[in-house]
Each structure stands twice: as structure tokens, then as C-alpha cells.
Short mmCIF file of C-alpha atoms in Angstrom, two decimals:
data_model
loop_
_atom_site.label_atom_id
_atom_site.label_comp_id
_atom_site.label_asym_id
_atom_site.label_seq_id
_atom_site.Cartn_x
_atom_site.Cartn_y
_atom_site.Cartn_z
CA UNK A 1 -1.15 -7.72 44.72
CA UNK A 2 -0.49 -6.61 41.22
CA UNK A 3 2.20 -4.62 42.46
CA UNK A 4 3.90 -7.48 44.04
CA UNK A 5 3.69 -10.07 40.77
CA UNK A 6 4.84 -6.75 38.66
CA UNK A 7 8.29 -6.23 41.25
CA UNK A 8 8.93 -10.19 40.68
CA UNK A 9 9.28 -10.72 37.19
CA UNK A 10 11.13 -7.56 36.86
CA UNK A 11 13.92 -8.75 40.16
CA UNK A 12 13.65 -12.26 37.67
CA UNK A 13 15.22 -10.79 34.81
CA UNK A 14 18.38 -8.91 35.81
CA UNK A 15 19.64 -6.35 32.74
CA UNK A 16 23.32 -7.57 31.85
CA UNK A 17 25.70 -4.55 30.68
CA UNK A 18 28.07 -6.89 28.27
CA UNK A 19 29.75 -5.10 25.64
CA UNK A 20 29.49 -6.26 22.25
CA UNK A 21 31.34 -8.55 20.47
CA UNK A 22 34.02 -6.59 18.28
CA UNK A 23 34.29 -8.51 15.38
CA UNK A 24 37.00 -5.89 13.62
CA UNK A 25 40.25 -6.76 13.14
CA UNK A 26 43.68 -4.64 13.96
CA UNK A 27 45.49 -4.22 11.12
CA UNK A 28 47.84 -1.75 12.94
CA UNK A 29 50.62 -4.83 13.76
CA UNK A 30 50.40 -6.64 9.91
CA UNK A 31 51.11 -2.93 8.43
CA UNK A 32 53.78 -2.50 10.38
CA UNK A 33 55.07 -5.60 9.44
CA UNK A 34 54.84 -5.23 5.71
CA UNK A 35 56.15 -2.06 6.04
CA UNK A 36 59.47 -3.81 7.74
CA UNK A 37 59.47 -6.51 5.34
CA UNK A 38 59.16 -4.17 2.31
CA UNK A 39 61.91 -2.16 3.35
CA UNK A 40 64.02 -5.24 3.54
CA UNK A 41 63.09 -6.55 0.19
CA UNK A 42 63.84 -2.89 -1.29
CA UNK A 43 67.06 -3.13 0.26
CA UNK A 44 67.61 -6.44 -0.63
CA UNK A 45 66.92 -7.01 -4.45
CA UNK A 46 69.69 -4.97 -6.33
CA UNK A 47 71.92 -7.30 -4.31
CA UNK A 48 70.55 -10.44 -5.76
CA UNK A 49 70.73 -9.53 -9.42
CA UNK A 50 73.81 -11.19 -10.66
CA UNK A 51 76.30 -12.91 -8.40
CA UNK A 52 79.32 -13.53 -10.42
CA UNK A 53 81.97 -11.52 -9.76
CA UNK A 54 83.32 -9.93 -12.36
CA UNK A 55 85.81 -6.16 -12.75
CA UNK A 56 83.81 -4.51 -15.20
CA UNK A 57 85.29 -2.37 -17.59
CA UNK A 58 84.42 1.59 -17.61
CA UNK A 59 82.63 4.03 -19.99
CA UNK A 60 81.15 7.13 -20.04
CA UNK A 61 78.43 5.81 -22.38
CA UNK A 62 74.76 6.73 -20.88
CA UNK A 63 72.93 3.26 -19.06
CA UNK A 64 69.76 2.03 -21.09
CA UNK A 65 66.28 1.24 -19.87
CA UNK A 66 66.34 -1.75 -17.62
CA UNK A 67 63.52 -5.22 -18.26
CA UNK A 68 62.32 -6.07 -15.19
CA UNK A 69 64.12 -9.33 -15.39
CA UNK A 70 67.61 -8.92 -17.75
CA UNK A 71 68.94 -12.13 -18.78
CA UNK A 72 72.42 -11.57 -18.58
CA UNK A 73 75.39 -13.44 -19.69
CA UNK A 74 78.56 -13.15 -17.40
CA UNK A 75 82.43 -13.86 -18.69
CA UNK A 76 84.52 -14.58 -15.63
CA UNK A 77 88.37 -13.59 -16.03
CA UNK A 78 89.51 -17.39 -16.80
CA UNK A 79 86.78 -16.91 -19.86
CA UNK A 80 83.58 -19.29 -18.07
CA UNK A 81 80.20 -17.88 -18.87
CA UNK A 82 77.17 -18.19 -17.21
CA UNK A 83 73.98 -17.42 -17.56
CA UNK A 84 73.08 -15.27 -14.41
CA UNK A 85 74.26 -17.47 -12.14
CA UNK A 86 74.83 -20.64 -13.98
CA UNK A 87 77.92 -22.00 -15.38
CA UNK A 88 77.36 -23.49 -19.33
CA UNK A 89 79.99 -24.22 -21.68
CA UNK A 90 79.82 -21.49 -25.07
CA UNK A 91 78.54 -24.62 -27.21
CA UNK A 92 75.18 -24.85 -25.22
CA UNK A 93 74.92 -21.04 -25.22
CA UNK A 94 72.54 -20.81 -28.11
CA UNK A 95 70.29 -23.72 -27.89
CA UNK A 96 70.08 -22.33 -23.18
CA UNK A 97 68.84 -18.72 -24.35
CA UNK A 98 66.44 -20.12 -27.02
CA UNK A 99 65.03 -22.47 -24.20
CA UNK A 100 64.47 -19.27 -21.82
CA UNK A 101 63.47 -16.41 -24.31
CA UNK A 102 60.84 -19.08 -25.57
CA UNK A 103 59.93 -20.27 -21.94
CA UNK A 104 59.25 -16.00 -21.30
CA UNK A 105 57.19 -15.81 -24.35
CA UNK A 106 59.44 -13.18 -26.13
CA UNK A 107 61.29 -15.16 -28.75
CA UNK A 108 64.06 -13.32 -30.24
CA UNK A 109 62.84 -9.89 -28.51
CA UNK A 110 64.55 -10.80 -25.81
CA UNK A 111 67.39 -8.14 -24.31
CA UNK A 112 70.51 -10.31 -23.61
CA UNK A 113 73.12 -8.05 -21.22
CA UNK A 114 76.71 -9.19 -21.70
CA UNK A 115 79.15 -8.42 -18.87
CA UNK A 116 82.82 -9.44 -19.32
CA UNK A 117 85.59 -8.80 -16.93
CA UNK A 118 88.19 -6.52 -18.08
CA UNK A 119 90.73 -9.21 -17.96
CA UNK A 120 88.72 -11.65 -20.79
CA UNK A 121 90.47 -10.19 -24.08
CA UNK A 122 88.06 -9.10 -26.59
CA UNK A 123 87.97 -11.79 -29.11
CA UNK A 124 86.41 -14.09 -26.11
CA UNK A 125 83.60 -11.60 -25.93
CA UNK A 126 83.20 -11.43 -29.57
CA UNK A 127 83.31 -14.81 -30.01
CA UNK A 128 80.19 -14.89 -27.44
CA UNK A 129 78.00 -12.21 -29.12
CA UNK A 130 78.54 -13.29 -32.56
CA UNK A 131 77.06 -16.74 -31.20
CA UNK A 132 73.91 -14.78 -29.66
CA UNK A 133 73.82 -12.46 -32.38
CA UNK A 134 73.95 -14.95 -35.18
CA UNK A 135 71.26 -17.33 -33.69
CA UNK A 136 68.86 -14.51 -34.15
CA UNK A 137 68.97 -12.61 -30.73
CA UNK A 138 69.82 -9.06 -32.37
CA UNK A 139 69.01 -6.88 -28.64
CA UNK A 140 72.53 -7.39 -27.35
CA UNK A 141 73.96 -4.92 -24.87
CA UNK A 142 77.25 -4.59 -23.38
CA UNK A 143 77.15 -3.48 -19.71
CA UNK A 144 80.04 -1.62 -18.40
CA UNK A 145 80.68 0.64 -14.63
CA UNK A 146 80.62 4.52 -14.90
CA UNK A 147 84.17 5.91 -15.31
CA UNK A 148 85.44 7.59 -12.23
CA UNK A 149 87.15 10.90 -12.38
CA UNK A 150 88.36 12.95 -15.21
#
């Protein structure tokens, strides 16, 4: 009899062969995604710098460090300026580059980069860094393209 009660609780409970939860997560398809989109956004970036077109003129003058972020005043060839991508008339100059250099924190540290086209005569672009340079920005840099050829 004790052999009977013993086969009955033992046919009662049936042993269930579940595999575990698995509570790890792929990672596999998000690296290969941020791989894609960091390839992109390497590709990407030196073409969103500045987008005013402007003929630079050529030198064979060594390139400086680059900031991170260059704030960069652009001369179109009908003589507009902009600040990177904004249009401003040379009056508000002064007063828009105080507002941002104070805004980042570096006051009159700030690097300015002034690209002219090679059709804006020079007294236009003088006339522009004398107004940067005499309101107390005094890291002014002229940015030019690499002369081709001999």
C-alpha cells in the first residue's frame, strides 16, 4: 500500500522542463546602429560649419588650431556679413558678438574667424575688423584656402 500512495503523488506532480526567463538584453542591433549613425554624423558635420558661400582668397600661410565651435564672420561679394549663417548689418556687429562671447562665458577671449570673398576689396574687410578689434575682441583671424600649385 505504501508503494501505491508513494507512485501517486509522484504521477501528481509532473516535472516541467521550461527554460528560464532571459532577462539580458541584445545590444548587437543598437551598436550597429550607432555605429551607422556615427558614421553619418562624422560625415556630416564639416558640411554644416558655415553655409555662406563665399571664393576665398589663397595663402600659403600654415592653418591655426581650431575651437570646437568658431564664431565666424562671413563677407559675401556684394559686402553683407553674417554671423555664421545670419545676415546683420556692420552697425549691430559689435553690440551681436558681445551678446554671444558673453552668452559662451568667454568675454573678449573669444576667437572671431573672418572670411571675405576675394571680390569684397580690402577696405570692407578692414573696416569690419577694426570694428571687432576696437570693441575689445583682440583674437581675430583671417581664414583663407591653401594655394594650389606652384
Amino acid at each position: 500500500m505504501g508503494m501505491s500512495g508513494a507512485s501517486a503523488v509522484s504521477s501528481g506532480r509532473r516535472q516541467r522542463s521550461r527554460r528560464a526567463v532571459m532577462s539580458e538584453i541584445n545590444v548587437t542591433p543598437m551598436v550597429d546602429v550607432m555605429l551607422v549613425l556615427l558614421i553619418i554624423f562624422m560625415i556630416s558635420a564639416p558640411l554644416l560649419t558655415v553655409g555662406v558661400p563665399i571664393d576665398l582668397p589663397q595663402s600659403q600661410a600654415k592653418s591655426l588650431e581650431q575651437d570646437p565651435t568658431p564664431l565666424t564672420i562671413s563677407l559675401n561679394g556684394d559686402g553683407k556679413v553674417f554671423i555664421q549663417n545670419t545676415e546683420i548689418g556692420v552697425e549691430e556687429l559689435v553690440a551681436k558678438l558681445k551678446a554671444i562671447s558673453d552668452a559662451k562665458g568667454t568675454g573678449f577671449e573669444e576667437r572671431i574667424y573672418v572670411r571675405g570673398d576675394r571680390r569684397v576689396d580690402y577696405g570692407t574687410v578692414m573696416k569690419v575688423m577694426g570694428r571687432i578689434s576696437g570693441s575689445g575682441f583682440h583674437r581675430v583671424a583671417l581664414i583663407t584656402d591653401l594655394e594650389q600649385g606652384p
